[in-house]
mmCIF file of C-alpha atoms and ligand atoms in Angstrom:
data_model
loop_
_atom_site.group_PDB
_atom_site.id
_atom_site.type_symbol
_atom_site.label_atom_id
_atom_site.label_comp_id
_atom_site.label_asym_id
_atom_site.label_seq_id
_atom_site.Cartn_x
_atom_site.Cartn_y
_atom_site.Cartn_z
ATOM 1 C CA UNK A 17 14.969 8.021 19.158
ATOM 2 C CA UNK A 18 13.433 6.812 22.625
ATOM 3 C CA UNK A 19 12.643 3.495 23.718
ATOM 4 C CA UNK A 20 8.832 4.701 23.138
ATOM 5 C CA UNK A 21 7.659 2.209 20.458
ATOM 6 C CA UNK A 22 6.474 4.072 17.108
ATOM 7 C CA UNK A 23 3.106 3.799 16.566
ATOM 8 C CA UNK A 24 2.352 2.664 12.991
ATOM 9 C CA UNK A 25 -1.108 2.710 10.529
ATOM 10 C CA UNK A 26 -1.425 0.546 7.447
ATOM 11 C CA UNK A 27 -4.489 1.063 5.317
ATOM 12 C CA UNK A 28 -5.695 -1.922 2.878
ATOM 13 C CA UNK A 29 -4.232 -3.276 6.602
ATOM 14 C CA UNK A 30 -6.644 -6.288 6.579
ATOM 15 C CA UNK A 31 -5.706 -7.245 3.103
ATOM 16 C CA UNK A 32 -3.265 -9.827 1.877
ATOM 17 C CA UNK A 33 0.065 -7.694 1.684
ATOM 18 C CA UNK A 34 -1.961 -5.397 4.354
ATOM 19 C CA UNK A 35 -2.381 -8.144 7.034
ATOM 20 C CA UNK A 36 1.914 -8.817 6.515
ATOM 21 C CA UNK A 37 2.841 -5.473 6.520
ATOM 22 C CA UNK A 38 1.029 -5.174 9.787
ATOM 23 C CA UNK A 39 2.789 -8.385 11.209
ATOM 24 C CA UNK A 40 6.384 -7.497 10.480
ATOM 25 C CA UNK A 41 6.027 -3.645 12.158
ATOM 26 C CA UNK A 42 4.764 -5.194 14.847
ATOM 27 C CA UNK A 43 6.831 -7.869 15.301
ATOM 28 C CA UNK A 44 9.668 -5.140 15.277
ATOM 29 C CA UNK A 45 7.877 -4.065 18.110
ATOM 30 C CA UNK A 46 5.539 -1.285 16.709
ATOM 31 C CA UNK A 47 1.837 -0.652 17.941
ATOM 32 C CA UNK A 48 -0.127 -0.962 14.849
ATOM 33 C CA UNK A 49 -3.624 -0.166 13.438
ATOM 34 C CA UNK A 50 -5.132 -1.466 10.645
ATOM 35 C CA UNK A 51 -7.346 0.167 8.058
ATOM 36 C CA UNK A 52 -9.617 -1.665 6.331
ATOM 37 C CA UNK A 53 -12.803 -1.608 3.871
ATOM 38 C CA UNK A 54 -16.557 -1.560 5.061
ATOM 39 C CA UNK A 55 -17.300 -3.808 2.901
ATOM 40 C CA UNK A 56 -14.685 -6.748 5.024
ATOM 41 C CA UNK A 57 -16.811 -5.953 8.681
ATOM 42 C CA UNK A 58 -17.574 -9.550 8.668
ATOM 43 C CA UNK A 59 -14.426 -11.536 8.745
ATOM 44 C CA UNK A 60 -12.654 -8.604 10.161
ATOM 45 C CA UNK A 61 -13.681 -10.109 13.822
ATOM 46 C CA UNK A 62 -12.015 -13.480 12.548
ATOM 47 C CA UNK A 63 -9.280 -11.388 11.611
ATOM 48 C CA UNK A 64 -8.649 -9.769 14.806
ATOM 49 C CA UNK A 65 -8.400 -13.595 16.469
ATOM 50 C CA UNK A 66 -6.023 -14.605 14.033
ATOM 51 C CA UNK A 67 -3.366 -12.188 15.040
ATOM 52 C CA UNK A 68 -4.006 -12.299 18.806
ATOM 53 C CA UNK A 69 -3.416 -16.073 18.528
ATOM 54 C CA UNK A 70 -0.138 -14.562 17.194
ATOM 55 C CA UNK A 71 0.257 -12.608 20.116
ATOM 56 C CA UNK A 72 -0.155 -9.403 18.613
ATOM 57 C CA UNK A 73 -2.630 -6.831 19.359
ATOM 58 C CA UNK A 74 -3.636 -4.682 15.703
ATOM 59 C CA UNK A 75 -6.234 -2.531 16.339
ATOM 60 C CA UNK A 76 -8.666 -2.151 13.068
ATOM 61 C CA UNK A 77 -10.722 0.803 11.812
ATOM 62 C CA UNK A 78 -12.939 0.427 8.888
ATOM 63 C CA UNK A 79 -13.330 3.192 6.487
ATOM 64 C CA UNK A 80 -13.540 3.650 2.770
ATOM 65 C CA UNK A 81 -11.035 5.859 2.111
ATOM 66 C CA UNK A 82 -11.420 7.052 -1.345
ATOM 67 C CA UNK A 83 -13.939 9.212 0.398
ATOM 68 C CA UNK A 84 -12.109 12.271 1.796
ATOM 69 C CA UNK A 85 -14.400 12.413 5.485
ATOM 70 C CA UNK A 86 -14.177 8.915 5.732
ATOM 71 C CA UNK A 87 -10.662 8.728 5.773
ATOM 72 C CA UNK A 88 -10.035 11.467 7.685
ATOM 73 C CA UNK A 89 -12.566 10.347 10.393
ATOM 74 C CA UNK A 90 -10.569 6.589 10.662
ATOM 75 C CA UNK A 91 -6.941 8.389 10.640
ATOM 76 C CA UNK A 92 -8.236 10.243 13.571
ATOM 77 C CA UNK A 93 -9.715 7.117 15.211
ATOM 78 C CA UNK A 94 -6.580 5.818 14.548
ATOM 79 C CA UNK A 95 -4.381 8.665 16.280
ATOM 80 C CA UNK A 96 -6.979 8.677 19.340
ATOM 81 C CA UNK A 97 -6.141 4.637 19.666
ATOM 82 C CA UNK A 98 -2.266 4.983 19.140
ATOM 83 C CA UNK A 99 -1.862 8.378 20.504
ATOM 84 C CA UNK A 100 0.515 9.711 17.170
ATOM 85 C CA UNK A 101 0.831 8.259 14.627
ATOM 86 C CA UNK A 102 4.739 7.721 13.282
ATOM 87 C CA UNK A 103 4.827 5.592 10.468
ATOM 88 C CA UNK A 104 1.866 5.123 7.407
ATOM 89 C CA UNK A 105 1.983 2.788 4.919
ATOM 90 C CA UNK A 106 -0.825 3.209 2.425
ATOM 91 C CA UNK A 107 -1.583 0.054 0.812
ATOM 92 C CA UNK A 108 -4.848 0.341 0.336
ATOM 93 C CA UNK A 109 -5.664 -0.346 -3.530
ATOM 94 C CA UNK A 110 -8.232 -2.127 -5.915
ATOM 95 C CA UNK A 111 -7.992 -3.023 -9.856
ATOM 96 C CA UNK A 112 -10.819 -2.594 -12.110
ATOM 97 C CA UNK A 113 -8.934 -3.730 -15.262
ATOM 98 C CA UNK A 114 -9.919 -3.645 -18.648
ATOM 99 C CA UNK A 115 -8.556 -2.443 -22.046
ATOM 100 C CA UNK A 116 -8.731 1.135 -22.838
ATOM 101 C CA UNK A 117 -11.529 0.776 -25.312
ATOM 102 C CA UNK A 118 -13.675 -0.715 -22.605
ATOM 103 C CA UNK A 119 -12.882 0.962 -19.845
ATOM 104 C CA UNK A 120 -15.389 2.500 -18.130
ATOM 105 C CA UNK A 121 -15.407 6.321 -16.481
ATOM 106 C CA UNK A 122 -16.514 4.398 -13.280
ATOM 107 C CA UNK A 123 -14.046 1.883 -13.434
ATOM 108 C CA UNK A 124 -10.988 4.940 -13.749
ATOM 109 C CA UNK A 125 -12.872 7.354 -11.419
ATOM 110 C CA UNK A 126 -12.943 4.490 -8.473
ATOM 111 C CA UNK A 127 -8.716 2.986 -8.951
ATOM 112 C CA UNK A 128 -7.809 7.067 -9.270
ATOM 113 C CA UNK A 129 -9.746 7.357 -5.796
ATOM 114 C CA UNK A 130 -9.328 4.709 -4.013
ATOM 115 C CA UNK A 131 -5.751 3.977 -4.898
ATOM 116 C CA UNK A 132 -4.350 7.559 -5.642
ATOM 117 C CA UNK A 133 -6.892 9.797 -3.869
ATOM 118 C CA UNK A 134 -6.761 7.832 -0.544
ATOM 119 C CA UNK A 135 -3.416 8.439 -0.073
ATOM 120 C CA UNK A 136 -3.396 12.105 -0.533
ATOM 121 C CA UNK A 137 -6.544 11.796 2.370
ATOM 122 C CA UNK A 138 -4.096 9.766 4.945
ATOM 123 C CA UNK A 139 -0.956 11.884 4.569
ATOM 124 C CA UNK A 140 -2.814 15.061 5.091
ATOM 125 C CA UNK A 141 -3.799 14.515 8.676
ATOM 126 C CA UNK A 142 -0.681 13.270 9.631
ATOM 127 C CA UNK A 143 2.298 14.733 7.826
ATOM 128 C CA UNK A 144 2.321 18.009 9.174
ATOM 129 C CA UNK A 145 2.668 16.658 12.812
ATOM 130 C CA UNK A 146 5.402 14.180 11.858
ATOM 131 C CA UNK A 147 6.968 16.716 10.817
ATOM 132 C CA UNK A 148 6.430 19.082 14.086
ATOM 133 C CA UNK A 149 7.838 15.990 15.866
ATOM 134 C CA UNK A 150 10.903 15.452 13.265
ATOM 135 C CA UNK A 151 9.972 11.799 12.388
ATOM 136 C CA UNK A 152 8.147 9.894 10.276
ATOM 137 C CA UNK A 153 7.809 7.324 7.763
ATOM 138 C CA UNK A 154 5.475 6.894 4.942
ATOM 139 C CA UNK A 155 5.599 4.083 2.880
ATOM 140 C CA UNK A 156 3.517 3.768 -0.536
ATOM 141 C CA UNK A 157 2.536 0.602 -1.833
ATOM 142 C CA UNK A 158 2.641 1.185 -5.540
ATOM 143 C CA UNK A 159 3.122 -1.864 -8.600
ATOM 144 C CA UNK A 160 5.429 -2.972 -11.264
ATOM 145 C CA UNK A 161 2.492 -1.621 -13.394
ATOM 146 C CA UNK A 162 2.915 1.986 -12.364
ATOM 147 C CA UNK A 163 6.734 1.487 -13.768
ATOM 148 C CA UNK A 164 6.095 0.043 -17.257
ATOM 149 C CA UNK A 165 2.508 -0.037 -17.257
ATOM 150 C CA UNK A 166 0.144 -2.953 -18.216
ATOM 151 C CA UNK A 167 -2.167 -4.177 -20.857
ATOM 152 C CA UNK A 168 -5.482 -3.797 -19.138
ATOM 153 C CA UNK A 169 -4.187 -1.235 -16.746
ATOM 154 C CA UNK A 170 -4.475 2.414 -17.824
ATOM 155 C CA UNK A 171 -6.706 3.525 -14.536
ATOM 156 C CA UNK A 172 -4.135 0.931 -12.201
ATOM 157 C CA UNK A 173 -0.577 1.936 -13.874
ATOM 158 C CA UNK A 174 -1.807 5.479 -13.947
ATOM 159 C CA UNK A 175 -2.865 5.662 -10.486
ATOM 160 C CA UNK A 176 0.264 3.969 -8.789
ATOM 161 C CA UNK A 177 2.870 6.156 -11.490
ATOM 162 C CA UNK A 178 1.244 9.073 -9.737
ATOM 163 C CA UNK A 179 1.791 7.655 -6.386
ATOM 164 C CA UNK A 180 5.776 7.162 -6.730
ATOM 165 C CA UNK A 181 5.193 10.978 -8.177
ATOM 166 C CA UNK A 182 3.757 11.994 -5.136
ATOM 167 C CA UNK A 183 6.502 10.203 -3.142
ATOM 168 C CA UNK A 184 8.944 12.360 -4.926
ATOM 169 C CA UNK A 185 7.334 15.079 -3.715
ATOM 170 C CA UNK A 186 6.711 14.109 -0.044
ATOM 171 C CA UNK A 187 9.992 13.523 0.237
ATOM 172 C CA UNK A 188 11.747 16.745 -0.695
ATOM 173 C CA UNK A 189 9.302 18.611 1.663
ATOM 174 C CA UNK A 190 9.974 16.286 4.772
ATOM 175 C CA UNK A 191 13.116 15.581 4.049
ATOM 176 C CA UNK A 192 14.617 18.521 6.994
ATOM 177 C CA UNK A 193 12.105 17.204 9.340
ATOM 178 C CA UNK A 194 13.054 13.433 9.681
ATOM 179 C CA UNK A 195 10.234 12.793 7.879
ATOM 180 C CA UNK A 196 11.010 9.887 4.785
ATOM 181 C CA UNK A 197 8.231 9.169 2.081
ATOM 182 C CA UNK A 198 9.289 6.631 -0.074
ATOM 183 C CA UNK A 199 7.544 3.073 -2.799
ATOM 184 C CA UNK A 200 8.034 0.354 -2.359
ATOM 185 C CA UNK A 201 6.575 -1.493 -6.230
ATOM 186 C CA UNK A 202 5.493 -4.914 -5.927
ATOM 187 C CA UNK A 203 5.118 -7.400 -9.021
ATOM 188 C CA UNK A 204 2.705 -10.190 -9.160
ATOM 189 C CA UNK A 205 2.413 -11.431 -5.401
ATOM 190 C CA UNK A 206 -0.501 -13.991 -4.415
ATOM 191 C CA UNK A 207 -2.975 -12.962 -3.422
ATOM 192 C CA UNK A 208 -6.565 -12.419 -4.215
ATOM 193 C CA UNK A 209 -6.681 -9.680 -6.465
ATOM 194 C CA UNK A 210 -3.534 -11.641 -8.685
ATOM 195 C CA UNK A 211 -6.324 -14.705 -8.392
ATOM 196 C CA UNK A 212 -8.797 -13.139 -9.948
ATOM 197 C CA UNK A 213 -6.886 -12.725 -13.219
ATOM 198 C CA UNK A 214 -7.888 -15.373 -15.824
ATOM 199 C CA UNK A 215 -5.081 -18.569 -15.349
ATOM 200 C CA UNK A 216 -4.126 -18.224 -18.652
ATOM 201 C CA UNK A 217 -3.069 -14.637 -18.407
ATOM 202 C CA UNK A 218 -1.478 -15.109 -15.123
ATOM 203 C CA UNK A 219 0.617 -18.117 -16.437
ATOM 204 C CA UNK A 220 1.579 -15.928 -19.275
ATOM 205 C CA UNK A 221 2.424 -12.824 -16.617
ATOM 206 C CA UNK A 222 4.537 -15.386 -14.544
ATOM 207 C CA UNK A 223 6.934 -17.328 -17.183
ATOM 208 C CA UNK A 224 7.553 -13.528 -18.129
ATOM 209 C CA UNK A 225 9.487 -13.004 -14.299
ATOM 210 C CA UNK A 226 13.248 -13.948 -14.066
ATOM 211 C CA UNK A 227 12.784 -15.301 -10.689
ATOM 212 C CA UNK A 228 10.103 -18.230 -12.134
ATOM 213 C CA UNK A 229 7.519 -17.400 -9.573
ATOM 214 C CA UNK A 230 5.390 -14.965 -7.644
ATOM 215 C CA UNK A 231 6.063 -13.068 -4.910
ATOM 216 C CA UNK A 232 4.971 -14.212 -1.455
ATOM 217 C CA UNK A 233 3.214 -10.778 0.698
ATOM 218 C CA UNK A 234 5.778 -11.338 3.498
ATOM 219 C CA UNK A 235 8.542 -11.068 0.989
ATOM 220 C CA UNK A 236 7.024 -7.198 0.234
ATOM 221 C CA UNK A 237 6.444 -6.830 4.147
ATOM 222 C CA UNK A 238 9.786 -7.722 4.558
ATOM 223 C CA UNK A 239 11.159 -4.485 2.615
ATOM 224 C CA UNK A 240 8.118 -2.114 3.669
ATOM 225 C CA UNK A 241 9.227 -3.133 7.557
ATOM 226 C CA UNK A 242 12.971 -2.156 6.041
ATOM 227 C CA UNK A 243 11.819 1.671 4.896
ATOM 228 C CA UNK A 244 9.881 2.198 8.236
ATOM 229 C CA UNK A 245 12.704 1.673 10.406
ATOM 230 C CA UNK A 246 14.144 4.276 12.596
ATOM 231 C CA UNK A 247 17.660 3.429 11.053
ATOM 232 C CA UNK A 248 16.126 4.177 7.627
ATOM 233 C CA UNK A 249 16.526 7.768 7.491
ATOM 234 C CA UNK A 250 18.998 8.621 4.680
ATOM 235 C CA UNK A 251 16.455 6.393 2.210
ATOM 236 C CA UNK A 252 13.720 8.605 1.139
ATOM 237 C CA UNK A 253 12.278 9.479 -2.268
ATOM 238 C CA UNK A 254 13.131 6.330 -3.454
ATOM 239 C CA UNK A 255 11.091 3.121 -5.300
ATOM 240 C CA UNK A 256 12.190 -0.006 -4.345
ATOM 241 C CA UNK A 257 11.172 -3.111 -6.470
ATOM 242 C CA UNK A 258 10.197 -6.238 -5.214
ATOM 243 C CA UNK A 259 9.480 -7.809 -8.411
ATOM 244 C CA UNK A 260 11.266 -10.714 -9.361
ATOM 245 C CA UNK A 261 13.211 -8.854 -11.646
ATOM 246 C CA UNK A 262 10.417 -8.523 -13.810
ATOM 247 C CA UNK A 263 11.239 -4.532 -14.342
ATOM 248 C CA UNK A 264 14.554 -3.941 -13.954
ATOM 249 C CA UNK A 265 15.730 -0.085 -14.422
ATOM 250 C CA UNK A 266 18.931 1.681 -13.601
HETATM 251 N N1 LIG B 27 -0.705 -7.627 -24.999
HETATM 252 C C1 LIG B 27 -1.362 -7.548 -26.189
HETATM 253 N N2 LIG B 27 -2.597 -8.019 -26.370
HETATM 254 C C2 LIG B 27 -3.200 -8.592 -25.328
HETATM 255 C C3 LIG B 27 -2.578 -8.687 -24.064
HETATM 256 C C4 LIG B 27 -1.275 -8.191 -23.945
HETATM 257 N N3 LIG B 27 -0.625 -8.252 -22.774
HETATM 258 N N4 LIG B 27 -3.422 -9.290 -23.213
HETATM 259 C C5 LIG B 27 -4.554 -9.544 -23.927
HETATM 260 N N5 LIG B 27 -4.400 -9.133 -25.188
HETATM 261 C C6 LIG B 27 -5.366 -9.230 -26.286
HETATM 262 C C7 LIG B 27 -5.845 -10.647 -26.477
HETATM 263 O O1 LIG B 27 -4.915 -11.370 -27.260
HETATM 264 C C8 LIG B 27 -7.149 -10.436 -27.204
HETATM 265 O O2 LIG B 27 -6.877 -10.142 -28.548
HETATM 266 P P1 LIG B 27 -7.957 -10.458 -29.710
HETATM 267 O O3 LIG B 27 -9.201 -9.685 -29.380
HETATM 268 O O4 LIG B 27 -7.283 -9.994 -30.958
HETATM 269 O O5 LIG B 27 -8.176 -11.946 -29.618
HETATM 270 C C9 LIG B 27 -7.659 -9.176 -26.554
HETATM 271 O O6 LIG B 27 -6.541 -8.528 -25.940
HETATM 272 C C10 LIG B 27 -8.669 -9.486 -25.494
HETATM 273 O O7 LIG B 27 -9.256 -8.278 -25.123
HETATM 274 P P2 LIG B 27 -10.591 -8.263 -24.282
HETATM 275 O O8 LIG B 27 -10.857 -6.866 -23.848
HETATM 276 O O9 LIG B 27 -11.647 -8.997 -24.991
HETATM 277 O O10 LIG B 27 -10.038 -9.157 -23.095
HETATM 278 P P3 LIG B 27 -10.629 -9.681 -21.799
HETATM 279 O O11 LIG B 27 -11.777 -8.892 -21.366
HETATM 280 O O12 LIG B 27 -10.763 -11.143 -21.920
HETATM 281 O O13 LIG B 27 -9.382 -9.384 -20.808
HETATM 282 C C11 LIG B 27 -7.976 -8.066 -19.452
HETATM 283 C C12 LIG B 27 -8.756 -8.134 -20.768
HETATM 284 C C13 LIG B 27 -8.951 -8.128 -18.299
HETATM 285 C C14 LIG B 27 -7.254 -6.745 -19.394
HETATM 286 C C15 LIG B 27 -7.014 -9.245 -19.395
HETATM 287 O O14 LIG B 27 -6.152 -9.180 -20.513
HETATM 288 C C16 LIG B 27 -6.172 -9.242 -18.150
HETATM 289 O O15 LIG B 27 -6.618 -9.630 -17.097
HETATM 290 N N6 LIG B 27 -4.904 -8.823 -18.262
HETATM 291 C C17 LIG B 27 -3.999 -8.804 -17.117
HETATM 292 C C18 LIG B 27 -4.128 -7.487 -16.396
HETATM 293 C C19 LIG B 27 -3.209 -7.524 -15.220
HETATM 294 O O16 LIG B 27 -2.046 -7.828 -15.300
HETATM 295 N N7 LIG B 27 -3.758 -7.179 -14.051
HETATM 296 C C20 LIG B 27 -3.009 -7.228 -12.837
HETATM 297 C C21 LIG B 27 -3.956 -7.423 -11.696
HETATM 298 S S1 LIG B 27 -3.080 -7.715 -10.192
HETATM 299 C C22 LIG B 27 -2.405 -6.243 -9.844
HETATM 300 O O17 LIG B 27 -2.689 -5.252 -10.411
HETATM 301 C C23 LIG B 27 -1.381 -6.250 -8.757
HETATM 302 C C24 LIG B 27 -0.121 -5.680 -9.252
HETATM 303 O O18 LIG B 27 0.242 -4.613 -8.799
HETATM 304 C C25 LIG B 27 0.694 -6.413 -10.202
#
């Protein structure tokens, strides 16, 4: 590699695990965009303040990308600002839980797109040219859930199963190329969308995990910022937990 520094997009960028993800790349000295939701354009200005008082500069596109245009509009917004674009994480992701019995086809349809469906949009513009160039790193942000499923979850644990599936696949056809697609499955971290389960559930959920708490987002940053590194390139294909040792597999 040059000294050029890699130009890096996270999408779900202005969320919780988002907003660390983008501070550890560019605190390893990456130029970074964020991707975030429409539906965030109000704080995203607050955002934006927050990390320049951090001295870092994150560029941030808005775009929902469970819609195919959409998403390929703000990856190409994103390419124009960075120039190329060699590492995407896609952690991007909602839950509409619910058991099976009252799930609705709205509530599947939207986790399936927005989680599973967005990431199929983001690779697509940008694989092919990582691979031209003979790097790249692509970094899924799937869940514990997608390993042993969750009560409540079919839509969620099916949607991030099928993204370590379509890691799998990534990675055997960039492998050649430099290119290295791999999971990275959080547990329960904090953040708002593990607030908005019901405290009693969520105490339940927690005194299940060995290490007695939840995870903190840098602690997933931390391992995402791992995977994206130029000195990464023999790890690819793989899942990496960060759950507390609440799924454990050989
Ligand atoms: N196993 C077996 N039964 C369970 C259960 C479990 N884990 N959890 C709940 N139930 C049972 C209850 O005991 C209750 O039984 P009875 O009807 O016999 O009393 C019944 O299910 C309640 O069902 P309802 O549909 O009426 O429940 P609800 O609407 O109050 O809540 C739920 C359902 C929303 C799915 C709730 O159980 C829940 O929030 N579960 C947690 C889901 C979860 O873990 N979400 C993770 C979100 S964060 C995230 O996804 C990030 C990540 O990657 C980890």
């Amino acid at each position: 590699m040059n000294s050029t520094p890699l130009k890096a997009v996270v999408t779900g960028g202005t969320g919780a695990i988002g907003t660390e993800i983008c501070r550890a790349l560019a605190q390893t000295g990456m130029q970074v965009v964020a991707l975030g939701h429409p539906a965030e354009a109000s704080r995203i200005p607050e955002w934006e303040r927050a990390r320049a008082a951090e001295g870092l500069s994150i560029g941030v596109e808005l775009a929902d990308l469970a819609d195919a245009e959409a998403a390929t509009r703000a990856m190409q917004c994103a390419q124009q600002r960075l120039g190329t674009i060699d590492v995407l994480v896609n952690a991007a992701g909602i839950t509409r839980d619910a058991r099976f019995t009252k799930m609705t086809l709205e509530q599947w349809r939207a986790v399936l797109a927005s989680n599973l469906d967005s990431v199929f949009h983001c690779c697509k513009p940008v694989f092919a040219d990582m691979c031209a160039r003979g790097f790249g790193r692509i970094v899924n942000i799937a869940s514990v859930n997608g390993q042993k499923g969750q009560f409540g979850q079919a839509n969620y644990s099916a949607a991030k199963a099928g993204m370590h599936g379509f890691t799998m696949a990534l990675a055997q056809e960039g492998a050649r190329y430099g290119v290295t697609v791999n999971t990275v499955s959080p547990g329960y971290v904090r953040t708002p969308m593990t607030a908005a389960i019901k405290p009693d559930v969520l105490q339940t959920i927690v005194a299940q995990v060995p290490v007695g708490r939840m995870a903190e987002p840098a602690e997933i940053a931390h391992v995402v910022a791992f995977l994206c590194a130029p000195e990464s390139g023999y790890v690819t294909g793989a899942n990496i937990p960060v759950n507390g040792g609440l799924y454990m597999s050989a």
